[in-house]
XYZ file of N, CA and C in Angstrom:
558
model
N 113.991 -66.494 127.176
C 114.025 -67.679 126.355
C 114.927 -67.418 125.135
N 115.810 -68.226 125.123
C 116.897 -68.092 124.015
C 115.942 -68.198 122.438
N 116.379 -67.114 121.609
C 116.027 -67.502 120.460
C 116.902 -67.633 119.130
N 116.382 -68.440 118.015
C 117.003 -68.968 117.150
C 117.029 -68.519 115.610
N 118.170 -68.660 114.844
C 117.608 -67.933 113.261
C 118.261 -69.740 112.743
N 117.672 -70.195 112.035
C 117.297 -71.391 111.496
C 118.267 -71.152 109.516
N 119.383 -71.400 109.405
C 119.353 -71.082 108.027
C 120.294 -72.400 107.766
N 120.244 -72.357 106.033
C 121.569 -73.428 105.788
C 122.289 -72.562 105.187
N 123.829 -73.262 105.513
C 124.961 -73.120 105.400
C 126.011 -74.012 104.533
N 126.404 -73.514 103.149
C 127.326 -75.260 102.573
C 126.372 -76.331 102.735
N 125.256 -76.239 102.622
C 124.180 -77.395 102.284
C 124.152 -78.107 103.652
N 124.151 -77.570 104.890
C 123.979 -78.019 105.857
C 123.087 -77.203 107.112
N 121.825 -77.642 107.261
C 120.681 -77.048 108.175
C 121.661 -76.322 109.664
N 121.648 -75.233 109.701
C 122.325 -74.802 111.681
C 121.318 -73.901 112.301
N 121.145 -74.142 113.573
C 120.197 -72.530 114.169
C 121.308 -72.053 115.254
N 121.028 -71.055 114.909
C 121.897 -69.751 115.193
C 121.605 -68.906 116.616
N 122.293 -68.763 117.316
C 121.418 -68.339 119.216
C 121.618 -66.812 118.805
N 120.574 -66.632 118.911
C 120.589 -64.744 118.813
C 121.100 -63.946 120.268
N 122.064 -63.012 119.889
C 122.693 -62.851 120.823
C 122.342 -61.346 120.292
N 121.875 -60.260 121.957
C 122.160 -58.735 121.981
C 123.529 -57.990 121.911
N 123.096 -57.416 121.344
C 124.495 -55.896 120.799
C 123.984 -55.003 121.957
N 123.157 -54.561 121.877
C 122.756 -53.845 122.358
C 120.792 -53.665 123.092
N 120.412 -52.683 122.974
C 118.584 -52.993 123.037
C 118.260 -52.854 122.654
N 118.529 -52.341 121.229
C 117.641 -53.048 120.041
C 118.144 -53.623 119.075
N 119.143 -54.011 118.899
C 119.687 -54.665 117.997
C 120.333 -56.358 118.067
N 120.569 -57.091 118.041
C 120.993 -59.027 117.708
C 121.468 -59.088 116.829
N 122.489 -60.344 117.260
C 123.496 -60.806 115.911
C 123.296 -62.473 116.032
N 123.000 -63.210 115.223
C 123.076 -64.044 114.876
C 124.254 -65.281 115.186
N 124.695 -65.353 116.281
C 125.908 -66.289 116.609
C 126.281 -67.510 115.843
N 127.399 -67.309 114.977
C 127.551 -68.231 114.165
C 129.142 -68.674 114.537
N 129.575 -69.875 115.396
C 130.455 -70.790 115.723
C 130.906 -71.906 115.440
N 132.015 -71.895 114.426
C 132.447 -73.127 113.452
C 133.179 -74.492 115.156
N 133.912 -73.725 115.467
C 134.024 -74.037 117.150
C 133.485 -75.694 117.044
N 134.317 -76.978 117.172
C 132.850 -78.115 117.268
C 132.514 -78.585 116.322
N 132.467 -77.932 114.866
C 131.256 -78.584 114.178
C 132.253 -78.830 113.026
N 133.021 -79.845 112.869
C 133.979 -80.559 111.629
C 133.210 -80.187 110.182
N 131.908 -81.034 110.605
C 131.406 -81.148 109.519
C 130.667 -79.777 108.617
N 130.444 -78.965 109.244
C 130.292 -77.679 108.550
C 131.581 -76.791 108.598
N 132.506 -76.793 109.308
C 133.763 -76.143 108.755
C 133.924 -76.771 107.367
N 134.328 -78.164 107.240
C 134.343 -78.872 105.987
C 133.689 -78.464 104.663
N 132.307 -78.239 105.241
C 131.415 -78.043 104.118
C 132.099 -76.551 103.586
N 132.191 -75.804 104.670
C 132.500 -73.998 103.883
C 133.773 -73.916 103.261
N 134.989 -74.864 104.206
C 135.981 -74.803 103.437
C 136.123 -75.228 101.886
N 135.092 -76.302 101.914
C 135.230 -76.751 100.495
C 134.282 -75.653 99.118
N 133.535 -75.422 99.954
C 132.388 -74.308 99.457
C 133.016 -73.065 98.758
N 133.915 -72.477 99.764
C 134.915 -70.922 99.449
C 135.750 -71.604 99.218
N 136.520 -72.439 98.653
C 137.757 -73.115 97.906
C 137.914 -73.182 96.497
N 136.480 -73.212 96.165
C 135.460 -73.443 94.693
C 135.381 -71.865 94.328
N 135.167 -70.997 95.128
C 135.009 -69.770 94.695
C 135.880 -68.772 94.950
N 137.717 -69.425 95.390
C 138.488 -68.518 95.502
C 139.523 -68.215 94.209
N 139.958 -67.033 94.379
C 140.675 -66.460 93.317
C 142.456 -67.561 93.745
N 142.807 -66.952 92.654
C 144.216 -67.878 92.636
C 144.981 -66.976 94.029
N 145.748 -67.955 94.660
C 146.571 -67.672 95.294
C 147.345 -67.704 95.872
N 149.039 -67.516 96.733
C 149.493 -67.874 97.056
C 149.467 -68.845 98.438
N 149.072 -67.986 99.668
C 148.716 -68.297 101.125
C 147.312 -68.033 101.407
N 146.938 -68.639 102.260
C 146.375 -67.747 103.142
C 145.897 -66.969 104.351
N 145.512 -66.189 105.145
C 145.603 -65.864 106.046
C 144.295 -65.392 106.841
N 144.348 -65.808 108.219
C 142.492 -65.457 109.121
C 143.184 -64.651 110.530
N 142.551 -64.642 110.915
C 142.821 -63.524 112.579
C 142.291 -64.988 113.496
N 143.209 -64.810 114.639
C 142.929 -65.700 115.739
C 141.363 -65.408 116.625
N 140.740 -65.844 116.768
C 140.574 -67.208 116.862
C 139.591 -68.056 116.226
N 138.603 -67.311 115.531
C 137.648 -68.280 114.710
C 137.876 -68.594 113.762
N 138.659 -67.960 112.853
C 139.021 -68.222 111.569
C 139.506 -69.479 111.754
N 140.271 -70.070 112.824
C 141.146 -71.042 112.442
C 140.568 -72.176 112.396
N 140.654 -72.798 112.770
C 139.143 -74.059 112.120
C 139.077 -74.018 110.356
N 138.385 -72.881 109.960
C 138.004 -72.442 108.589
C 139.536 -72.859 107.589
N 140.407 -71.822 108.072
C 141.829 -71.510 107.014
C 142.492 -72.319 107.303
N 142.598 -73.587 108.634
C 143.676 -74.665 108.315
C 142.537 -75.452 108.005
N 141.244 -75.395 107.641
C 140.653 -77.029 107.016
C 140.649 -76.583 105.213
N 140.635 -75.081 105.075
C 140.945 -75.203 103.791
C 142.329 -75.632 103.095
N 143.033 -74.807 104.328
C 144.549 -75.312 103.526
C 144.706 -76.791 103.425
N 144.201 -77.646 104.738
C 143.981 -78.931 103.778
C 143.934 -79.385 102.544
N 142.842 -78.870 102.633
C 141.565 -79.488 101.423
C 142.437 -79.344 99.961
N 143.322 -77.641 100.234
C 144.190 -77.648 98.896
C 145.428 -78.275 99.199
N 145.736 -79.126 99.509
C 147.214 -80.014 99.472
C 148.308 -79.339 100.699
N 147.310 -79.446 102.068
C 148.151 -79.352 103.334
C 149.091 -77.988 102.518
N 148.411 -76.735 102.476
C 149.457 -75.383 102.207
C 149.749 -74.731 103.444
N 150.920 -74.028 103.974
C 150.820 -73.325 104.803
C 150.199 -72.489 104.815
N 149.255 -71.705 105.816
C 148.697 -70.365 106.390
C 149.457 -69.587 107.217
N 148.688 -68.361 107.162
C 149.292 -67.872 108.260
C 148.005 -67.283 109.526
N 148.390 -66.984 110.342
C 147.509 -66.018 111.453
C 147.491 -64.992 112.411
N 146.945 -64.042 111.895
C 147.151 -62.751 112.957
C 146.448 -62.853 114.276
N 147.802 -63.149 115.209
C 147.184 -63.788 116.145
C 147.322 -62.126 117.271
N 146.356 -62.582 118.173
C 145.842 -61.028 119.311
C 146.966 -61.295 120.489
N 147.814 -61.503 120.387
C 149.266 -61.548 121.203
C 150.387 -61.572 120.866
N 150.883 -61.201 121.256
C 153.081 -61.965 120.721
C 153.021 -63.352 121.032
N 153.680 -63.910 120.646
C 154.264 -65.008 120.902
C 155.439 -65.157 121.295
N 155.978 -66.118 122.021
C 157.719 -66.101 122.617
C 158.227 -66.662 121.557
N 157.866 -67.332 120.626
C 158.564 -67.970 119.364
C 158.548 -66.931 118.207
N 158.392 -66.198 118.405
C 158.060 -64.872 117.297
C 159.081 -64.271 117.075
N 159.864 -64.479 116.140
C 161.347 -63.600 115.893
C 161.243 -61.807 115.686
N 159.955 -61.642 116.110
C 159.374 -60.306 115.919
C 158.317 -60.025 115.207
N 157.396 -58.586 115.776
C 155.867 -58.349 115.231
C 155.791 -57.425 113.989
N 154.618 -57.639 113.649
C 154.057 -56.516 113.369
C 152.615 -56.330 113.893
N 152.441 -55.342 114.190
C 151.148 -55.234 114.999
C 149.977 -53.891 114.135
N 148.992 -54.091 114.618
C 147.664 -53.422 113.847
C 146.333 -53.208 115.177
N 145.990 -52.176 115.192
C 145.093 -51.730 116.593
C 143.670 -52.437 115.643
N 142.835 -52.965 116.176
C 141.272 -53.933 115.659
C 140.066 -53.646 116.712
N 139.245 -53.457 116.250
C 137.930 -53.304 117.045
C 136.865 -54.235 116.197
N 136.579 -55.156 117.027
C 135.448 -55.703 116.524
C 133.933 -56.021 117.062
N 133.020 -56.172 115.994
C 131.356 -55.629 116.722
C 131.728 -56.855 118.103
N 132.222 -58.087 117.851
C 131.680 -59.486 118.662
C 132.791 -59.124 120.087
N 133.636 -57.707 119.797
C 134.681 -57.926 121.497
C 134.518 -56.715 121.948
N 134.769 -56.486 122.701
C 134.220 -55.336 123.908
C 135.332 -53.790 123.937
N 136.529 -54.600 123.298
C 137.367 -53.414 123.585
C 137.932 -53.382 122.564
N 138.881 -52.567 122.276
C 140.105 -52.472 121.398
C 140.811 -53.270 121.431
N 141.623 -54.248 120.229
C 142.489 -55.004 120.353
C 143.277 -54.616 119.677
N 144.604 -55.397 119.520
C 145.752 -55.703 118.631
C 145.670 -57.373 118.197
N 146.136 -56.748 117.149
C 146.606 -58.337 115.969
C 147.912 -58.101 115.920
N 149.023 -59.186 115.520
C 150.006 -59.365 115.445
C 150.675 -60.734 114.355
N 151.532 -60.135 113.577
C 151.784 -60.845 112.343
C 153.421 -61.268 113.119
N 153.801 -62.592 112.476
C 155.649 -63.188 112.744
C 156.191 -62.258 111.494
N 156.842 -61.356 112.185
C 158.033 -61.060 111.267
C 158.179 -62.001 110.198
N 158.592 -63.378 110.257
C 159.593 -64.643 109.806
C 158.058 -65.044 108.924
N 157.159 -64.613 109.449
C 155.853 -65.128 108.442
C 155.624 -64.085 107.472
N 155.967 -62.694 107.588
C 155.842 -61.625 107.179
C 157.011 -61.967 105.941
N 157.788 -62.640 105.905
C 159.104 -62.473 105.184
C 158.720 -63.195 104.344
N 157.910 -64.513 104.382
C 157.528 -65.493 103.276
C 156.450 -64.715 102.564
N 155.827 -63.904 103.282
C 154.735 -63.126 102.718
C 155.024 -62.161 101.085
N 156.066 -61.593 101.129
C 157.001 -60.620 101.220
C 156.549 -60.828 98.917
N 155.763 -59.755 98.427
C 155.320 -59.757 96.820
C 154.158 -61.727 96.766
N 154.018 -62.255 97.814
C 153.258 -62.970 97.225
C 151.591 -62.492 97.584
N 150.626 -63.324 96.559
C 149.097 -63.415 96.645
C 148.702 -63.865 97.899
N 148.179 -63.041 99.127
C 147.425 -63.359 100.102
C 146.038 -63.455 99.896
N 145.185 -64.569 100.103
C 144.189 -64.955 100.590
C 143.372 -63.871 102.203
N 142.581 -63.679 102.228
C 142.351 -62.988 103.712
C 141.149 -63.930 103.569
N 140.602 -64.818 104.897
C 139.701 -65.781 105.104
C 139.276 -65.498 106.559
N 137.549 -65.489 106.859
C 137.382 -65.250 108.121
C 135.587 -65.890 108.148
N 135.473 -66.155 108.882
C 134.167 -66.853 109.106
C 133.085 -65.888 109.314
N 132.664 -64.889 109.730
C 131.738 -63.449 109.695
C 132.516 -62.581 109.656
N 131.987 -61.712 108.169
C 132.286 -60.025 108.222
C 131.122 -59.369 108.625
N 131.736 -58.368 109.530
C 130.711 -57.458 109.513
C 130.374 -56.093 109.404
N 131.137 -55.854 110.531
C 132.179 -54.267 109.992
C 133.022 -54.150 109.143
N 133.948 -55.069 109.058
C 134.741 -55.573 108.127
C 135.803 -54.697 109.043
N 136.251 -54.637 110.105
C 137.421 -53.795 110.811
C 138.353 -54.687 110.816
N 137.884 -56.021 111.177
C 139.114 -57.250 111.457
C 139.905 -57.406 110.144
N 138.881 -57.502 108.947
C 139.559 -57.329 107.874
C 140.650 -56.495 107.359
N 140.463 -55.457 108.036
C 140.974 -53.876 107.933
C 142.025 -54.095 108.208
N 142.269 -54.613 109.036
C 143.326 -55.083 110.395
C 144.187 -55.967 109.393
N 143.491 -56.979 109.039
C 144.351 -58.085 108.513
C 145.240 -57.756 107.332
N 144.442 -57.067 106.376
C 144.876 -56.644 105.178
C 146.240 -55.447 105.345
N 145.968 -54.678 106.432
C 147.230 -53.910 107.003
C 148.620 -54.858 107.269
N 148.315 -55.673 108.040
C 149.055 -56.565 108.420
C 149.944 -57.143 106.936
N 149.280 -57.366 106.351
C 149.609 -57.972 104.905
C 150.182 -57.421 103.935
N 149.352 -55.763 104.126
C 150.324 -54.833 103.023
C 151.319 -54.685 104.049
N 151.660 -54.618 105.172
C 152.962 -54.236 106.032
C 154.029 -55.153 105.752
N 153.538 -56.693 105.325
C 154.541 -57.700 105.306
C 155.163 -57.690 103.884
N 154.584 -56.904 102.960
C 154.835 -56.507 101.566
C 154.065 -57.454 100.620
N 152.983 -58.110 101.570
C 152.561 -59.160 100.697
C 150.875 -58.480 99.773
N 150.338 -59.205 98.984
C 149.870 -58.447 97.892
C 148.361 -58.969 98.298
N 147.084 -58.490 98.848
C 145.826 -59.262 99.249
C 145.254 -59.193 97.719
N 144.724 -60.642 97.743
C 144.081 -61.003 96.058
C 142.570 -60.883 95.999
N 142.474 -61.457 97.791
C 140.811 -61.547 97.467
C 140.677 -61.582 99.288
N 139.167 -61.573 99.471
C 138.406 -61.754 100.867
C 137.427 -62.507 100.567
N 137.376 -63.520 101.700
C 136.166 -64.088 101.629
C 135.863 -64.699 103.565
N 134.535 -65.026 103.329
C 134.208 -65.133 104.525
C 133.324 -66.521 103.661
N 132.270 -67.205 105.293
C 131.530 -67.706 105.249
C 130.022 -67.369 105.119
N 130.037 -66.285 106.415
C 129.003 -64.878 106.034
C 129.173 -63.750 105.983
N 128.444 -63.135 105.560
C 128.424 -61.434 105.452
C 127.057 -61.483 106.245
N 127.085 -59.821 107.057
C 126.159 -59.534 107.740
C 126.648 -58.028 107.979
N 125.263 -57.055 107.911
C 125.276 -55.847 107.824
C 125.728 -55.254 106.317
N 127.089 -54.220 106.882
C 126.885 -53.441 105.564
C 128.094 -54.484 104.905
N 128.339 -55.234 105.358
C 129.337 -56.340 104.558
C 128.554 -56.756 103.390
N 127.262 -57.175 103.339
C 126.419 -58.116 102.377
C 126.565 -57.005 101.359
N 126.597 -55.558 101.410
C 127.063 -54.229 100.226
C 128.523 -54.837 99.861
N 128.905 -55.078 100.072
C 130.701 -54.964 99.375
C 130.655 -55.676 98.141
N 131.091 -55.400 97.024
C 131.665 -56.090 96.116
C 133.177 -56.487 95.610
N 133.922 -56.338 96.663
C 134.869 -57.052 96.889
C 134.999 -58.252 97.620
N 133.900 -58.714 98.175
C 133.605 -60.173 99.884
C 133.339 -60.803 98.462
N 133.447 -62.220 98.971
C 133.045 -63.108 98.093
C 132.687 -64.131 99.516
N 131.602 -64.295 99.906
C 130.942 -65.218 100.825
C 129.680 -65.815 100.543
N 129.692 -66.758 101.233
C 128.300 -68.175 101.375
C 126.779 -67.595 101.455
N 126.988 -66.849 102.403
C 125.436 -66.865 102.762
C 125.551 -65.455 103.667
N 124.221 -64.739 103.326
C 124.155 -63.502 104.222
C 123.040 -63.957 105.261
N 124.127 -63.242 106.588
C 123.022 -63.540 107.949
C 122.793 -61.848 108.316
N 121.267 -61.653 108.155
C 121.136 -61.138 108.434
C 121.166 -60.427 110.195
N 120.609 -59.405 110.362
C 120.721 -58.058 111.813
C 119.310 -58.770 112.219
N 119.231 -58.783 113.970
C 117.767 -58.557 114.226
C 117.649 -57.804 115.254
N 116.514 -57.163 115.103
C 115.849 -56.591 116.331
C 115.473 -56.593 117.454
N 114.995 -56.339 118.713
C 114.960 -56.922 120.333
C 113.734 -57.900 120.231
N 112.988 -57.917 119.376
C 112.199 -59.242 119.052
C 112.870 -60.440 118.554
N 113.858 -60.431 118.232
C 114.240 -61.467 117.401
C 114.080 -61.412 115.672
N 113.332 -60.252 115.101
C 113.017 -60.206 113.855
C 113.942 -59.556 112.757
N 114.375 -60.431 111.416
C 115.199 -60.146 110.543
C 115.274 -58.051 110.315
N 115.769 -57.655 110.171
C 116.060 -55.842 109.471
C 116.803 -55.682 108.756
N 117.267 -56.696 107.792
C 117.751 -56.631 107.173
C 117.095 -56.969 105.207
């Protein structure tokens, strides 16, 4: 029987399908994916609590939802995205090896050269919808110092694990770890 963690988010009620890591441990599945109206809410939420900056930038594929409804919200700005492939329109990469708790294997991220160049001494934004390990971050921020561009701040929607420790995250709401019961350990 599927079970649920019940929290609000940007002033909006969601339950959350608890999903196994492993056998004794659950993560809290949190999917902007679908839901306008709570992307909306966080974008506007972490918009209020971001540092000044030039761009900003998320990893493919959840972030995006999040970092083009914020760039909206601030006057249609360009973003950018480290996306987990080349592209044929890509005048060239830069690439960064990523492991994250939610994928099974080792990946690569990959930055546009030609995006890398606009990057090049300005204030990056890094934006992502769950930290947790914070590896994707790791990833991104590489990507960013590689493009010569300068990271100002991080923020997410949640923190979970040893992310909710950082005092560099600036995020919404901590979701906590659970156990093969379903129960918070955090």
């Amino acid at each position: 029987m599927q079970q649920y963690y019940k929290m609000n988010i940007a002033g909006l009620d969601r339950a959350l399908p608890l999903c196994p890591l492993n056998e004794s441990l659950q993560i809290g599945a949190f999917v902007i994916f679908g839901d306008p109206e709570l992307t909306t809410a966080c974008a506007r939420e972490l918009l209020a609590r971001a540092p000044e900056y030039d761009y900003l930038i998320s990893a493919e594929a959840k972030g995006i939802p999040l970092v083009h409804e914020m760039a909206r919200l601030n006057g249609n700005q360009k973003y950018f995205l480290a996306r987990k492939s080349p592209k044929l329109y890509m005048t060239g990469v830069l690439e960064v090896n990523v492991r994250s708790i939610t994928t099974a294997k080792e990946q690569k991220l990959y930055l546009d050269t030609a995006d890398a160049e606009i990057m090049k001494g300005k204030r990056i934004l890094v934006v992502d919808d769950v930290i947790s390990t914070g590896e994707s971050l790791r990833a991104i921020e590489e990507l960013v110092k590689a493009a010569g561009g300068n990271v100002c701040g991080r923020m997410a929607i949640l923190a979970e694990g040893d992310a909710t420790k950082r005092d560099d995250l600036i995020y919404l709401e901590k979701l906590p770890l659970f156990n093969a019961k379903g129960e918070p350990i955090d």
